[in-house]
Short mmCIF file of C-alpha atoms in Angstrom, two decimals:
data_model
loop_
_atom_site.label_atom_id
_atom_site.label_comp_id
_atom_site.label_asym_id
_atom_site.label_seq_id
_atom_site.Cartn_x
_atom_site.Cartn_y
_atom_site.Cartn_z
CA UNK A 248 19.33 1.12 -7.61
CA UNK A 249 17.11 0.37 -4.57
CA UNK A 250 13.89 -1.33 -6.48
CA UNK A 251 11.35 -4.22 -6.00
CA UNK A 252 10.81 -5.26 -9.33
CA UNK A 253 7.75 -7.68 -9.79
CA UNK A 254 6.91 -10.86 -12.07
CA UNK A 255 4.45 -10.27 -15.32
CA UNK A 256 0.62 -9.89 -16.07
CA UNK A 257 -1.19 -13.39 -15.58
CA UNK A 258 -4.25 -15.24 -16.94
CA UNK A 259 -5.44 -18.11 -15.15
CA UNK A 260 -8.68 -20.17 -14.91
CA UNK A 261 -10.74 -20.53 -11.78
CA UNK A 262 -9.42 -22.84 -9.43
CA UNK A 263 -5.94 -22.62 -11.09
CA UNK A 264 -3.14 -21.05 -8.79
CA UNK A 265 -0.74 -18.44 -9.06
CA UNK A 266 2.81 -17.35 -7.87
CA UNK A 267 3.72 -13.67 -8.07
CA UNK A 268 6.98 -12.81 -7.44
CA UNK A 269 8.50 -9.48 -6.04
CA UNK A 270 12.33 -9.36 -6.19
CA UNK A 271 14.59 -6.77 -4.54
CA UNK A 272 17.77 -5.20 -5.26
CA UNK A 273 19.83 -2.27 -3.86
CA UNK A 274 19.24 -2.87 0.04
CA UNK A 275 19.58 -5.55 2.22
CA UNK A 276 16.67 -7.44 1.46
CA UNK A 277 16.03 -8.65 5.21
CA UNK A 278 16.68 -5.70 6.85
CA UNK A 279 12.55 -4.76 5.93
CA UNK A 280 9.70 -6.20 6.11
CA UNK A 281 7.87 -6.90 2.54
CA UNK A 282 3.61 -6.21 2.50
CA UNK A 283 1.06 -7.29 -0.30
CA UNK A 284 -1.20 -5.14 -1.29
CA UNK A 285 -4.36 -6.21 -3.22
CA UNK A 286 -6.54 -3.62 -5.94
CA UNK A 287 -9.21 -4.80 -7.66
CA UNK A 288 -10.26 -3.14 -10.80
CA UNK A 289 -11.78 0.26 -10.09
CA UNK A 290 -11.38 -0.09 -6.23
CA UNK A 291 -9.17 0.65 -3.31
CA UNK A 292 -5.88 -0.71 -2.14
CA UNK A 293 -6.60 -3.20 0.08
CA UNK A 294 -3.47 -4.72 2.81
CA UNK A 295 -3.39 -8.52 2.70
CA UNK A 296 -0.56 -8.83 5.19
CA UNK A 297 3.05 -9.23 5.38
CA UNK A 298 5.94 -11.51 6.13
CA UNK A 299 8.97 -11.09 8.36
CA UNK A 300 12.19 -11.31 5.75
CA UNK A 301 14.37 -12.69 8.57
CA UNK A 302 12.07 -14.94 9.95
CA UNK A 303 9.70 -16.17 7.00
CA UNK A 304 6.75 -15.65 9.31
CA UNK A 305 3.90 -14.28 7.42
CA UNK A 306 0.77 -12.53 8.67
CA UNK A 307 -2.23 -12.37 6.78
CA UNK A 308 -5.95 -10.11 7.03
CA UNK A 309 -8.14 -11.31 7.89
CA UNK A 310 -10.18 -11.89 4.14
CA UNK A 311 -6.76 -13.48 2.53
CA UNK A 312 -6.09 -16.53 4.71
CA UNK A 313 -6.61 -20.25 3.32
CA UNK A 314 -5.99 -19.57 -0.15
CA UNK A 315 -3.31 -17.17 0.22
CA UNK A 316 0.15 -18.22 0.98
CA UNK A 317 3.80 -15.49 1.38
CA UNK A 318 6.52 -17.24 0.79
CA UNK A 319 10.57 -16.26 1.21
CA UNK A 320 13.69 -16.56 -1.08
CA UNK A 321 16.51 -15.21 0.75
CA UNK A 322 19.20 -16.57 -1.37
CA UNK A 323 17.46 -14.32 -4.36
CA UNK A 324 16.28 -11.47 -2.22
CA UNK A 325 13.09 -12.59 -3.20
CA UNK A 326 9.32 -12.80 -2.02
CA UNK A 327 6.33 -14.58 -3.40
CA UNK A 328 2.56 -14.64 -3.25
CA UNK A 329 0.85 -17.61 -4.31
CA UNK A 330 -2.84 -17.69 -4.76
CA UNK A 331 -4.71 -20.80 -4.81
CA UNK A 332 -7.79 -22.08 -6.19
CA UNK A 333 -8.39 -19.20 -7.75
CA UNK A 334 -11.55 -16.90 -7.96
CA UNK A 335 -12.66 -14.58 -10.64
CA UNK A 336 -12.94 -11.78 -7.62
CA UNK A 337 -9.01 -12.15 -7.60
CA UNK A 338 -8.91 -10.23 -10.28
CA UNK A 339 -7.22 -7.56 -10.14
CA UNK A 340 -3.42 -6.08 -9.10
CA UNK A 341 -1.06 -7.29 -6.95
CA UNK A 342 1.40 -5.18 -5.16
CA UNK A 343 4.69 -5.97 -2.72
CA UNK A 344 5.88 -3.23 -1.04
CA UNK A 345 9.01 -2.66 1.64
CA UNK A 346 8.24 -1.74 5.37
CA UNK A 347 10.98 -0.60 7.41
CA UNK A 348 9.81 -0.46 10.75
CA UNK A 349 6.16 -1.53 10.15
CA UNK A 350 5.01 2.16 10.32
CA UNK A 351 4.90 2.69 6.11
CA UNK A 352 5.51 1.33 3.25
CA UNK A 353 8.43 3.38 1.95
CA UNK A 354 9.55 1.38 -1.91
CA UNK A 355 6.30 -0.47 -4.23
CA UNK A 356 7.14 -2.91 -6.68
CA UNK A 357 5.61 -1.93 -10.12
CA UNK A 358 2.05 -4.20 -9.88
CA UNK A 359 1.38 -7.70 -11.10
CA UNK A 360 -1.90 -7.62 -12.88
CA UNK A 361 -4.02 -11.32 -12.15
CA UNK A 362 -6.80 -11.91 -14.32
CA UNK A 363 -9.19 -14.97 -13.37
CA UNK A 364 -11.23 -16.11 -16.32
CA UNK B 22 -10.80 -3.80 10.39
CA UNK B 23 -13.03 -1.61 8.03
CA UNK B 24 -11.49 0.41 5.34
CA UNK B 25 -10.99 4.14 6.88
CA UNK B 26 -13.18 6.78 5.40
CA UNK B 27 -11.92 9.20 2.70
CA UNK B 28 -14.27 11.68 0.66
CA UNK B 29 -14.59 10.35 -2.61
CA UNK B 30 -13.04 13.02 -4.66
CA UNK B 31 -11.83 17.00 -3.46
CA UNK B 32 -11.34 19.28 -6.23
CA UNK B 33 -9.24 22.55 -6.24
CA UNK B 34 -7.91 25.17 -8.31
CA UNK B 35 -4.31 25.63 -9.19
CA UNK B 36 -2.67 27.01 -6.82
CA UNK B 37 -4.96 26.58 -3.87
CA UNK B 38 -4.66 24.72 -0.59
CA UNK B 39 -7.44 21.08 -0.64
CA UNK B 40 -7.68 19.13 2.60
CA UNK B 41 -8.29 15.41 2.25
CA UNK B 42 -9.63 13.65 5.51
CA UNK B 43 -9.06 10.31 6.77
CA UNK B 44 -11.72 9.33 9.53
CA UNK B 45 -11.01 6.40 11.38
CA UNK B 46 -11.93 4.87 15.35
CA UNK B 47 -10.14 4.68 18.16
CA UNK B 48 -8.37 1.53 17.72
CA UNK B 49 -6.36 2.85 14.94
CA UNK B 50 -5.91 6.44 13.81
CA UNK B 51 -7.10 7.57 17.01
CA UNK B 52 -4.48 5.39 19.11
CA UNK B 53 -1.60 5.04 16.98
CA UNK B 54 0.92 7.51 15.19
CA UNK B 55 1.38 5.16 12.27
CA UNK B 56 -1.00 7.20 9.81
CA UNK B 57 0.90 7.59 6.34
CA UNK B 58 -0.42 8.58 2.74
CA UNK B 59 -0.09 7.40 -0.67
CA UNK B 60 -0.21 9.02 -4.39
CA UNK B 61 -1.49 6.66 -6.41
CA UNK B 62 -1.97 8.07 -10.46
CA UNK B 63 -3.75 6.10 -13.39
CA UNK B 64 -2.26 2.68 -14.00
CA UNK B 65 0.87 3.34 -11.68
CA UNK B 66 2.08 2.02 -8.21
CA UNK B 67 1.54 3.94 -5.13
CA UNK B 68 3.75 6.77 -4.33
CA UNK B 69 4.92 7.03 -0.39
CA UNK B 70 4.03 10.77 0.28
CA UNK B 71 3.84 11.14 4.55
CA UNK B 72 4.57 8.70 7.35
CA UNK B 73 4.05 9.12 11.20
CA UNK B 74 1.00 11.54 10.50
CA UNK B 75 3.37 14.28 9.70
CA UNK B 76 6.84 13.69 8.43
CA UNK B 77 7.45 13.70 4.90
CA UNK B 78 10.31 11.70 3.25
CA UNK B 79 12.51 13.36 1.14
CA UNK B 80 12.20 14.07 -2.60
CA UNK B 81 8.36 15.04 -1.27
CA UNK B 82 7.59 19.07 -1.98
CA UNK B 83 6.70 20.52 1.35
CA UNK B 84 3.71 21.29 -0.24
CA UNK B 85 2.59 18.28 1.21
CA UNK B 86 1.84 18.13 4.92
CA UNK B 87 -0.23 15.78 7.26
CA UNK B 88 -2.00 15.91 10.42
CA UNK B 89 -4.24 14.01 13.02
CA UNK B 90 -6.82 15.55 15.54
CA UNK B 91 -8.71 12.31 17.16
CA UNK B 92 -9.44 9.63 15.06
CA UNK B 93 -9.13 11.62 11.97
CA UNK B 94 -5.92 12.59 9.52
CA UNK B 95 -6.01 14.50 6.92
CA UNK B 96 -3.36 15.39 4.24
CA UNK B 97 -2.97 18.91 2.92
CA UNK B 98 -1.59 19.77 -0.20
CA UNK B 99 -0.90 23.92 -0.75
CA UNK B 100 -0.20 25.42 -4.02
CA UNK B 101 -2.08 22.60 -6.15
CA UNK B 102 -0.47 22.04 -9.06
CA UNK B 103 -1.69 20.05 -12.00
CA UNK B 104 0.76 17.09 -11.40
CA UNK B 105 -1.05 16.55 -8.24
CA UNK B 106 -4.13 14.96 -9.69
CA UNK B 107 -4.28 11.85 -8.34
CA UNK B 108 -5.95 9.17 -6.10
CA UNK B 109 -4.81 9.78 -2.52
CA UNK B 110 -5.10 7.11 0.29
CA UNK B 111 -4.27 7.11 3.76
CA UNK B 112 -3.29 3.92 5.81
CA UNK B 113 -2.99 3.56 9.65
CA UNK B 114 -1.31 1.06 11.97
CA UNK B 115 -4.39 -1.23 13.83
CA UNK B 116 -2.30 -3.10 16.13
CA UNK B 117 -0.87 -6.51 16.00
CA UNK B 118 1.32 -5.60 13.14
CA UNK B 119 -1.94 -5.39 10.90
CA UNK B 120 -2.52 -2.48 8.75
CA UNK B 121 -5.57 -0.65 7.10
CA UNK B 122 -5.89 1.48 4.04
CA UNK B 123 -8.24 4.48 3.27
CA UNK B 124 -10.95 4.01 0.67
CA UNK B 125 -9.35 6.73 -1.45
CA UNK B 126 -9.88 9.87 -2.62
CA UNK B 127 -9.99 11.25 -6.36
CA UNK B 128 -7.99 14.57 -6.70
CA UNK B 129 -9.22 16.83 -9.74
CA UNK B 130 -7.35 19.92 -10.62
CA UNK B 131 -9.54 21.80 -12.23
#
């Protein structure tokens, strides 16, 4: 079953960090490129970037770099988001989504929700 | 990149045609053919609805259609049913593999 299947809800403090993880199965996990996709409560999906799956390279909007890191396992067809020193306007959820030809984002993992307090 | 602009909510009867637009510049809907959409409903993850302004992937009801005059797309759905309340958002390519979304739009069957 082609899925991206995402890590649990989180509750951290400020200035804490956080790794959300987004794992794939049923495709060829770096045959697509994997975006995160931020929603805080009540609001709008916002795109924080992506990361090549063959290359590790990640590219982040602008508004997400510094404290924002995308990170690779290949061996585990898996991708990560790590937030650091965390803010309570992190808040909120956390998608990873697949891209195959950076046009759309075709498969969405199920959410992480982050709560800051 | 700003968010594009969506109406906040479009309401419709069952069974009739809404129009959602998507306004956005010339550096991204207006340049690009990268415009898709995305059903998002309460507590759930985004549901990939149209890509490339127009084509729809399959498993989507034709009901569903997409287009782009200038730097505006809009998605169409015909025949509104009551599944089809949702939040809608659009998202277009902006160059140098970045990406924007919509701010979203609140569909009410009524």
């Amino acid at each position: 079953q082609v899925q991206l299947v995402q890590s649990g809800s989180e509750l951290k403090k400020p200035g804490a960090s956080v790794k959300v993880s987004c794992k794939a199965s049923g495709y060829t996990f770096t045959n697509y490129a994997l975006i995160w996709v931020r929603q805080a409560p009540g609001q709008g999906l916002e795109w924080m970037g992506w990361i090549n799956t063959k290359t590790g390279n990640p590219t982040y909007d602008q508004g997400f770099t510094g404290r924002f890191v995308f990170s690779l396992d290949t061996s585990v067809s898996t991708a990560y988001l790590q937030i650091n020193s965390l803010k309570a306007e992190d808040t909120g959820v956390y998608y990873c989504a697949r891209d195959p030809s950076l046009s759309a984002f075709d498969l969405w993992g199920q959410g992480t929700v982050v709560t800051v307090s | 990149q700003s968010a594009l602009t969506q109406p906040a909510s479009v309401s419709g009867s069952p069974g009739q045609s809404i129009t959602i637009s998507c306004t956005g510049t010339s550096s991204d809907i207006g340049r690009f053919k990268y415009v898709s959409w995305y059903q998002q409903h309460p507590d759930k993850a985004p549901k990939f609805m149209i890509f490339d302004v127009s084509r729809r992937p399959s498993g989507v009801p034709d009901r569903f259609s997409g287009s782009k005059s200038g730097n505006t797309a809009s998605l169409t759905i015909s025949g509104l049913q009551a599944e089809d309340e949702a939040d809608y958002y659009c998202s277009s390519y902006t160059g140098s593999t970045h990406f924007v979304f919509g701010t979203g739009t609140k569909v009410t069957v009524l």
